[in-house]
Amino acid sequence: MSTENEGTAVPPAPSAPPVPVDAPAASAPHASEAGAPTTPIPPVPPHASGGAQGPELVHAGPAPAYASAQGQQHGAPGGPEGAWPPPQPPGTPSYADGGAGGVGGPGGAGPTGVWGAGYQQPAPKPKNGRGGLVAAILVAALVAGGIGGGLGYTLAKNNDNGSSTTLSASDSGGSVKRDAGTVAGVAQRALPSTVTIEAESTNGEGGTGTGFVFDKQGHIVTNNHVVADAVDGGKLTATFPNGKKYDAEVVGHAQGYDVAVIKLKNAPSDLQPLTLGNSDQVAVGDSTIAIGAPFGLSNTVTTGIISAKNRPVASSDGSGSNASYMSALQTDASINPGNSGGPLLDAQGNVIGINSAIQSTSGGGLGGTSQSGSIGLGFAIPINQAKYVAQQLIKTGKPVYAKIGASVSLEDSTGGAKITTEGAGGSAPVEAGGPAAKAGLKPGDVITKLDDHVIDSGPTLIGEIWTHKPGDKVKITYERDGQTHTVDLTLSSRTGDS
């Protein structure tokens, strides 16, 4: 994944993780995957028990991580026009990208906000650092080899009594077969369809991330924070494992979803899109395989399992207004800055998610840099959601978000998503004629469930709403004056990030 973002505080985590009512049937074991640059994730939100700050979330890609939001209130997806984009919660985790930016973002992963992972820009390429170290190790190995050879010759000469024994080695160790269901077999098929993305802005800033082939027309899916630096006139390239590099352009990007689509210029005719799986059928314990470019090391494969589902994750770009939210797949596959945007695969090689953020300790490390490495907490955007977003971007160039038409507090101490008494920019907290208004919701109501998913905060509600499409019917459970009520509403839509 891309390098982590630096200096981004992680937003407070929800008081309690969402509790799915019915666990999906366990699917076949999946191989772990990771592939987008990651940025360091901002500090983890306070735990429900004590509110203590945990490790920070970071984007897995190279782009810089989003900074924690300054505002305390945020417009729920689909809230009043003035409420978009919603302010980021304080301490939002950063992207897990590598390189100069956040996770998956150009250059590296960055810290993520309280509710999610962030990303960081990739670290500058070492001039005499990594290369020098490798050279030193190589010289030492050669010297050791020479000493060993000398000792061997001396001992043989001293013990030679005129007799000799000839040992013959087998001409062949046998053929090595890598079955399709093994990690090696999955990697062998998936690597040729995974690319390392380098994004550079007009002022030379940028980072490294990852992406994967979406169709035969040359569309590549990745994280928004991986390509953000190249959106306005910057430079964008994609390199395949065989070394072939192509210039590319941004087709569309969704900051709120943290998904982007780029297209190769002069794309080859033999592109093989990766097969997309069904993230709704993923079960905790399924195997995962991640492919990416952690710390710039392209075509790296790591494995793990699905550690949790429906994990509320939020990240910010540090501006205090641009936040990304997801109901993420959590995996312990090793994901680091530079992995952002890369595929998370199951055991059969199907894409089940896009690696986007990591939870990381805030102390930094790895050669004295401020970027932190993987601690086994990575977060991926479920592919069912990412596929819908990618198709919209290819079709119109703009993202479409589902919304309820109400502004909710981003604080994590309300025991749910509380509808604010005032909307963003002085707008109405409940949009006139919107889904929430039609359902009878009012300022001060606290939403505690969306269908069967427990809602413990505003960011959790936003992430859950964005797993749906406009027009979907959902059941909202809320509390008012100590009484619990349940209403049905149909989600409306909003186009674009601004």
PDB file of N, CA and C in Angstrom, residues 409-480:
ATOM      1  N   SER A 409     -24.519  14.719  14.353  1.00  0.00           N
ATOM      2  CA  SER A 409     -23.319  15.061  15.108  1.00  0.00           C
ATOM      3  C   SER A 409     -22.245  14.012  14.876  1.00  0.00           C
ATOM      4  N   LEU A 410     -20.986  14.443  14.835  1.00  0.00           N
ATOM      5  CA  LEU A 410     -19.877  13.511  14.666  1.00  0.00           C
ATOM      6  C   LEU A 410     -19.275  13.110  16.004  1.00  0.00           C
ATOM      7  N   GLU A 411     -19.838  13.617  17.075  1.00  0.00           N
ATOM      8  CA  GLU A 411     -19.324  13.237  18.389  1.00  0.00           C
ATOM      9  C   GLU A 411     -19.665  11.786  18.670  1.00  0.00           C
ATOM     10  N   ASP A 412     -18.820  11.118  19.466  1.00  0.00           N
ATOM     11  CA  ASP A 412     -19.020   9.689  19.711  1.00  0.00           C
ATOM     12  C   ASP A 412     -19.611   9.410  21.089  1.00  0.00           C
ATOM     13  N   SER A 413     -20.192  10.414  21.717  1.00  0.00           N
ATOM     14  CA  SER A 413     -20.670  10.224  23.082  1.00  0.00           C
ATOM     15  C   SER A 413     -22.196  10.225  23.182  1.00  0.00           C
ATOM     16  N   THR A 414     -22.879  10.171  22.046  1.00  0.00           N
ATOM     17  CA  THR A 414     -24.333  10.278  22.075  1.00  0.00           C
ATOM     18  C   THR A 414     -25.025   8.921  22.131  1.00  0.00           C
ATOM     19  N   GLY A 415     -24.295   7.818  21.966  1.00  0.00           N
ATOM     20  CA  GLY A 415     -24.935   6.505  21.972  1.00  0.00           C
ATOM     21  C   GLY A 415     -25.717   6.263  20.708  1.00  0.00           C
ATOM     22  N   GLY A 416     -25.402   7.017  19.656  1.00  0.00           N
ATOM     23  CA  GLY A 416     -26.084   6.881  18.378  1.00  0.00           C
ATOM     24  C   GLY A 416     -25.762   8.077  17.513  1.00  0.00           C
ATOM     25  N   ALA A 417     -26.466   8.219  16.403  1.00  0.00           N
ATOM     26  CA  ALA A 417     -26.261   9.367  15.513  1.00  0.00           C
ATOM     27  C   ALA A 417     -27.341  10.393  15.819  1.00  0.00           C
ATOM     28  N   LYS A 418     -26.949  11.468  16.462  1.00  0.00           N
ATOM     29  CA  LYS A 418     -27.918  12.476  16.887  1.00  0.00           C
ATOM     30  C   LYS A 418     -28.112  13.538  15.810  1.00  0.00           C
ATOM     31  N   ILE A 419     -29.364  13.754  15.423  1.00  0.00           N
ATOM     32  CA  ILE A 419     -29.655  14.788  14.443  1.00  0.00           C
ATOM     33  C   ILE A 419     -29.455  16.142  15.116  1.00  0.00           C
ATOM     34  N   THR A 420     -28.634  16.980  14.503  1.00  0.00           N
ATOM     35  CA  THR A 420     -28.264  18.255  15.119  1.00  0.00           C
ATOM     36  C   THR A 420     -29.415  19.257  15.079  1.00  0.00           C
ATOM     37  N   THR A 421     -29.284  20.291  15.879  1.00  0.00           N
ATOM     38  CA  THR A 421     -30.306  21.336  15.909  1.00  0.00           C
ATOM     39  C   THR A 421     -30.054  22.407  14.854  1.00  0.00           C
ATOM     40  N   GLU A 422     -28.886  22.328  14.213  1.00  0.00           N
ATOM     41  CA  GLU A 422     -28.545  23.289  13.163  1.00  0.00           C
ATOM     42  C   GLU A 422     -27.720  22.582  12.107  1.00  0.00           C
ATOM     43  N   GLY A 423     -28.026  22.808  10.850  1.00  0.00           N
ATOM     44  CA  GLY A 423     -27.295  22.176   9.759  1.00  0.00           C
ATOM     45  C   GLY A 423     -26.006  22.913   9.437  1.00  0.00           C
ATOM     46  N   ALA A 424     -25.206  22.336   8.549  1.00  0.00           N
ATOM     47  CA  ALA A 424     -23.942  22.959   8.153  1.00  0.00           C
ATOM     48  C   ALA A 424     -24.214  24.273   7.440  1.00  0.00           C
ATOM     49  N   GLY A 425     -23.411  25.275   7.775  1.00  0.00           N
ATOM     50  CA  GLY A 425     -23.546  26.570   7.124  1.00  0.00           C
ATOM     51  C   GLY A 425     -24.865  27.260   7.389  1.00  0.00           C
ATOM     52  N   GLY A 426     -25.502  26.917   8.493  1.00  0.00           N
ATOM     53  CA  GLY A 426     -26.755  27.567   8.838  1.00  0.00           C
ATOM     54  C   GLY A 426     -27.970  26.992   8.131  1.00  0.00           C
ATOM     55  N   SER A 427     -27.796  25.893   7.395  1.00  0.00           N
ATOM     56  CA  SER A 427     -28.925  25.270   6.703  1.00  0.00           C
ATOM     57  C   SER A 427     -29.782  24.496   7.698  1.00  0.00           C
ATOM     58  N   ALA A 428     -30.936  24.044   7.238  1.00  0.00           N
ATOM     59  CA  ALA A 428     -31.836  23.290   8.109  1.00  0.00           C
ATOM     60  C   ALA A 428     -31.229  21.927   8.427  1.00  0.00           C
ATOM     61  N   PRO A 429     -31.308  21.463   9.669  1.00  0.00           N
ATOM     62  CA  PRO A 429     -30.740  20.169  10.036  1.00  0.00           C
ATOM     63  C   PRO A 429     -31.462  18.994   9.383  1.00  0.00           C
ATOM     64  N   VAL A 430     -32.753  19.168   9.081  1.00  0.00           N
ATOM     65  CA  VAL A 430     -33.525  18.152   8.373  1.00  0.00           C
ATOM     66  C   VAL A 430     -34.012  18.786   7.073  1.00  0.00           C
ATOM     67  N   GLU A 431     -33.574  18.239   5.960  1.00  0.00           N
ATOM     68  CA  GLU A 431     -33.883  18.805   4.648  1.00  0.00           C
ATOM     69  C   GLU A 431     -35.383  18.725   4.355  1.00  0.00           C
ATOM     70  N   ALA A 432     -35.962  19.862   4.017  1.00  0.00           N
ATOM     71  CA  ALA A 432     -37.396  19.909   3.712  1.00  0.00           C
ATOM     72  C   ALA A 432     -37.725  19.009   2.527  1.00  0.00           C
ATOM     73  N   GLY A 433     -38.699  18.130   2.717  1.00  0.00           N
ATOM     74  CA  GLY A 433     -39.093  17.231   1.642  1.00  0.00           C
ATOM     75  C   GLY A 433     -38.171  16.049   1.438  1.00  0.00           C
ATOM     76  N   GLY A 434     -37.112  15.936   2.264  1.00  0.00           N
ATOM     77  CA  GLY A 434     -36.170  14.832   2.141  1.00  0.00           C
ATOM     78  C   GLY A 434     -36.678  13.574   2.821  1.00  0.00           C
ATOM     79  N   PRO A 435     -35.947  12.467   2.686  1.00  0.00           N
ATOM     80  CA  PRO A 435     -36.374  11.194   3.281  1.00  0.00           C
ATOM     81  C   PRO A 435     -36.610  11.276   4.788  1.00  0.00           C
ATOM     82  N   ALA A 436     -35.697  11.944   5.514  1.00  0.00           N
ATOM     83  CA  ALA A 436     -35.837  12.031   6.970  1.00  0.00           C
ATOM     84  C   ALA A 436     -37.088  12.821   7.354  1.00  0.00           C
ATOM     85  N   ALA A 437     -37.314  13.935   6.644  1.00  0.00           N
ATOM     86  CA  ALA A 437     -38.490  14.762   6.943  1.00  0.00           C
ATOM     87  C   ALA A 437     -39.777  13.992   6.658  1.00  0.00           C
ATOM     88  N   LYS A 438     -39.817  13.274   5.554  1.00  0.00           N
ATOM     89  CA  LYS A 438     -41.012  12.507   5.202  1.00  0.00           C
ATOM     90  C   LYS A 438     -41.289  11.403   6.223  1.00  0.00           C
ATOM     91  N   ALA A 439     -40.192  10.889   6.849  1.00  0.00           N
ATOM     92  CA  ALA A 439     -40.350   9.816   7.835  1.00  0.00           C
ATOM     93  C   ALA A 439     -40.678  10.362   9.216  1.00  0.00           C
ATOM     94  N   GLY A 440     -40.702  11.694   9.365  1.00  0.00           N
ATOM     95  CA  GLY A 440     -41.052  12.298  10.647  1.00  0.00           C
ATOM     96  C   GLY A 440     -39.892  12.518  11.590  1.00  0.00           C
ATOM     97  N   LEU A 441     -38.656  12.369  11.132  1.00  0.00           N
ATOM     98  CA  LEU A 441     -37.492  12.593  11.995  1.00  0.00           C
ATOM     99  C   LEU A 441     -37.320  14.085  12.258  1.00  0.00           C
ATOM    100  N   LYS A 442     -36.824  14.399  13.477  1.00  0.00           N
ATOM    101  CA  LYS A 442     -36.668  15.794  13.881  1.00  0.00           C
ATOM    102  C   LYS A 442     -35.307  16.019  14.543  1.00  0.00           C
ATOM    103  N   PRO A 443     -34.880  17.291  14.638  1.00  0.00           N
ATOM    104  CA  PRO A 443     -33.641  17.595  15.350  1.00  0.00           C
ATOM    105  C   PRO A 443     -33.719  17.068  16.778  1.00  0.00           C
ATOM    106  N   GLY A 444     -32.627  16.495  17.267  1.00  0.00           N
ATOM    107  CA  GLY A 444     -32.596  15.939  18.607  1.00  0.00           C
ATOM    108  C   GLY A 444     -32.852  14.443  18.644  1.00  0.00           C
ATOM    109  N   ASP A 445     -33.460  13.877  17.573  1.00  0.00           N
ATOM    110  CA  ASP A 445     -33.660  12.431  17.509  1.00  0.00           C
ATOM    111  C   ASP A 445     -32.307  11.740  17.422  1.00  0.00           C
ATOM    112  N   VAL A 446     -32.199  10.582  18.078  1.00  0.00           N
ATOM    113  CA  VAL A 446     -30.943   9.824  18.056  1.00  0.00           C
ATOM    114  C   VAL A 446     -31.173   8.502  17.323  1.00  0.00           C
ATOM    115  N   ILE A 447     -30.555   8.351  16.170  1.00  0.00           N
ATOM    116  CA  ILE A 447     -30.702   7.136  15.370  1.00  0.00           C
ATOM    117  C   ILE A 447     -29.797   6.049  15.946  1.00  0.00           C
ATOM    118  N   THR A 448     -30.372   4.914  16.291  1.00  0.00           N
ATOM    119  CA  THR A 448     -29.611   3.836  16.929  1.00  0.00           C
ATOM    120  C   THR A 448     -29.451   2.589  16.057  1.00  0.00           C
ATOM    121  N   LYS A 449     -30.257   2.495  14.986  1.00  0.00           N
ATOM    122  CA  LYS A 449     -30.137   1.346  14.085  1.00  0.00           C
ATOM    123  C   LYS A 449     -30.507   1.748  12.665  1.00  0.00           C
ATOM    124  N   LEU A 450     -29.809   1.118  11.706  1.00  0.00           N
ATOM    125  CA  LEU A 450     -30.198   1.204  10.307  1.00  0.00           C
ATOM    126  C   LEU A 450     -30.378  -0.236   9.862  1.00  0.00           C
ATOM    127  N   ASP A 451     -31.586  -0.636   9.597  1.00  0.00           N
ATOM    128  CA  ASP A 451     -31.925  -2.046   9.398  1.00  0.00           C
ATOM    129  C   ASP A 451     -31.487  -2.796  10.651  1.00  0.00           C
ATOM    130  N   ASP A 452     -30.637  -3.809  10.512  1.00  0.00           N
ATOM    131  CA  ASP A 452     -30.207  -4.576  11.689  1.00  0.00           C
ATOM    132  C   ASP A 452     -28.831  -4.158  12.197  1.00  0.00           C
ATOM    133  N   HIS A 453     -28.266  -3.098  11.634  1.00  0.00           N
ATOM    134  CA  HIS A 453     -26.926  -2.661  12.032  1.00  0.00           C
ATOM    135  C   HIS A 453     -27.010  -1.620  13.144  1.00  0.00           C
ATOM    136  N   VAL A 454     -26.304  -1.858  14.234  1.00  0.00           N
ATOM    137  CA  VAL A 454     -26.283  -0.918  15.359  1.00  0.00           C
ATOM    138  C   VAL A 454     -25.544   0.351  14.943  1.00  0.00           C
ATOM    139  N   ILE A 455     -26.118   1.486  15.229  1.00  0.00           N
ATOM    140  CA  ILE A 455     -25.509   2.789  14.927  1.00  0.00           C
ATOM    141  C   ILE A 455     -25.103   3.428  16.247  1.00  0.00           C
ATOM    142  N   ASP A 456     -23.800   3.626  16.441  1.00  0.00           N
ATOM    143  CA  ASP A 456     -23.344   4.191  17.700  1.00  0.00           C
ATOM    144  C   ASP A 456     -22.752   5.582  17.547  1.00  0.00           C
ATOM    145  N   SER A 457     -22.811   6.142  16.321  1.00  0.00           N
ATOM    146  CA  SER A 457     -22.243   7.472  16.103  1.00  0.00           C
ATOM    147  C   SER A 457     -22.653   7.982  14.729  1.00  0.00           C
ATOM    148  N   GLY A 458     -22.403   9.272  14.499  1.00  0.00           N
ATOM    149  CA  GLY A 458     -22.686   9.850  13.193  1.00  0.00           C
ATOM    150  C   GLY A 458     -21.866   9.211  12.081  1.00  0.00           C
ATOM    151  N   PRO A 459     -20.540   9.063  12.274  1.00  0.00           N
ATOM    152  CA  PRO A 459     -19.719   8.440  11.234  1.00  0.00           C
ATOM    153  C   PRO A 459     -20.170   7.021  10.895  1.00  0.00           C
ATOM    154  N   THR A 460     -20.614   6.271  11.906  1.00  0.00           N
ATOM    155  CA  THR A 460     -21.086   4.913  11.647  1.00  0.00           C
ATOM    156  C   THR A 460     -22.329   4.949  10.763  1.00  0.00           C
ATOM    157  N   LEU A 461     -23.235   5.890  11.029  1.00  0.00           N
ATOM    158  CA  LEU A 461     -24.441   6.029  10.219  1.00  0.00           C
ATOM    159  C   LEU A 461     -24.085   6.365   8.775  1.00  0.00           C
ATOM    160  N   ILE A 462     -23.165   7.300   8.596  1.00  0.00           N
ATOM    161  CA  ILE A 462     -22.774   7.707   7.246  1.00  0.00           C
ATOM    162  C   ILE A 462     -22.196   6.520   6.479  1.00  0.00           C
ATOM    163  N   GLY A 463     -21.293   5.775   7.134  1.00  0.00           N
ATOM    164  CA  GLY A 463     -20.692   4.623   6.477  1.00  0.00           C
ATOM    165  C   GLY A 463     -21.727   3.589   6.071  1.00  0.00           C
ATOM    166  N   GLU A 464     -22.726   3.368   6.923  1.00  0.00           N
ATOM    167  CA  GLU A 464     -23.764   2.388   6.619  1.00  0.00           C
ATOM    168  C   GLU A 464     -24.670   2.872   5.485  1.00  0.00           C
ATOM    169  N   ILE A 465     -25.011   4.152   5.492  1.00  0.00           N
ATOM    170  CA  ILE A 465     -25.863   4.683   4.422  1.00  0.00           C
ATOM    171  C   ILE A 465     -25.163   4.533   3.081  1.00  0.00           C
ATOM    172  N   TRP A 466     -23.843   4.767   3.061  1.00  0.00           N
ATOM    173  CA  TRP A 466     -23.109   4.715   1.800  1.00  0.00           C
ATOM    174  C   TRP A 466     -22.867   3.296   1.295  1.00  0.00           C
ATOM    175  N   THR A 467     -23.272   2.306   2.070  1.00  0.00           N
ATOM    176  CA  THR A 467     -23.214   0.941   1.537  1.00  0.00           C
ATOM    177  C   THR A 467     -24.470   0.666   0.701  1.00  0.00           C
ATOM    178  N   HIS A 468     -25.418   1.594   0.729  1.00  0.00           N
ATOM    179  CA  HIS A 468     -26.663   1.461  -0.033  1.00  0.00           C
ATOM    180  C   HIS A 468     -26.640   2.354  -1.268  1.00  0.00           C
ATOM    181  N   LYS A 469     -27.624   2.140  -2.121  1.00  0.00           N
ATOM    182  CA  LYS A 469     -27.779   2.943  -3.327  1.00  0.00           C
ATOM    183  C   LYS A 469     -29.021   3.825  -3.191  1.00  0.00           C
ATOM    184  N   PRO A 470     -29.047   4.959  -3.894  1.00  0.00           N
ATOM    185  CA  PRO A 470     -30.245   5.788  -3.880  1.00  0.00           C
ATOM    186  C   PRO A 470     -31.451   4.955  -4.330  1.00  0.00           C
ATOM    187  N   GLY A 471     -32.562   5.118  -3.649  1.00  0.00           N
ATOM    188  CA  GLY A 471     -33.749   4.351  -3.990  1.00  0.00           C
ATOM    189  C   GLY A 471     -33.957   3.142  -3.104  1.00  0.00           C
ATOM    190  N   ASP A 472     -32.899   2.748  -2.366  1.00  0.00           N
ATOM    191  CA  ASP A 472     -33.036   1.614  -1.443  1.00  0.00           C
ATOM    192  C   ASP A 472     -33.945   2.001  -0.281  1.00  0.00           C
ATOM    193  N   LYS A 473     -34.747   1.050   0.179  1.00  0.00           N
ATOM    194  CA  LYS A 473     -35.601   1.277   1.347  1.00  0.00           C
ATOM    195  C   LYS A 473     -34.904   0.720   2.584  1.00  0.00           C
ATOM    196  N   VAL A 474     -34.843   1.500   3.641  1.00  0.00           N
ATOM    197  CA  VAL A 474     -34.187   1.074   4.870  1.00  0.00           C
ATOM    198  C   VAL A 474     -35.108   1.339   6.062  1.00  0.00           C
ATOM    199  N   LYS A 475     -34.835   0.633   7.144  1.00  0.00           N
ATOM    200  CA  LYS A 475     -35.604   0.803   8.382  1.00  0.00           C
ATOM    201  C   LYS A 475     -34.732   1.559   9.383  1.00  0.00           C
ATOM    202  N   ILE A 476     -35.235   2.652   9.885  1.00  0.00           N
ATOM    203  CA  ILE A 476     -34.505   3.486  10.843  1.00  0.00           C
ATOM    204  C   ILE A 476     -35.134   3.349  12.233  1.00  0.00           C
ATOM    205  N   THR A 477     -34.292   3.021  13.219  1.00  0.00           N
ATOM    206  CA  THR A 477     -34.736   2.982  14.615  1.00  0.00           C
ATOM    207  C   THR A 477     -34.132   4.185  15.331  1.00  0.00           C
ATOM    208  N   TYR A 478     -34.963   4.953  16.035  1.00  0.00           N
ATOM    209  CA  TYR A 478     -34.447   6.147  16.700  1.00  0.00           C
ATOM    210  C   TYR A 478     -35.130   6.338  18.049  1.00  0.00           C
ATOM    211  N   GLU A 479     -34.505   7.165  18.883  1.00  0.00           N
ATOM    212  CA  GLU A 479     -35.047   7.464  20.207  1.00  0.00           C
ATOM    213  C   GLU A 479     -35.415   8.943  20.293  1.00  0.00           C
ATOM    214  N   ARG A 480     -36.570   9.202  20.911  1.00  0.00           N
ATOM    215  CA  ARG A 480     -37.021  10.580  21.125  1.00  0.00           C
ATOM    216  C   ARG A 480     -37.728  10.644  22.474  1.00  0.00           C
TER     217      ARG A 480
END
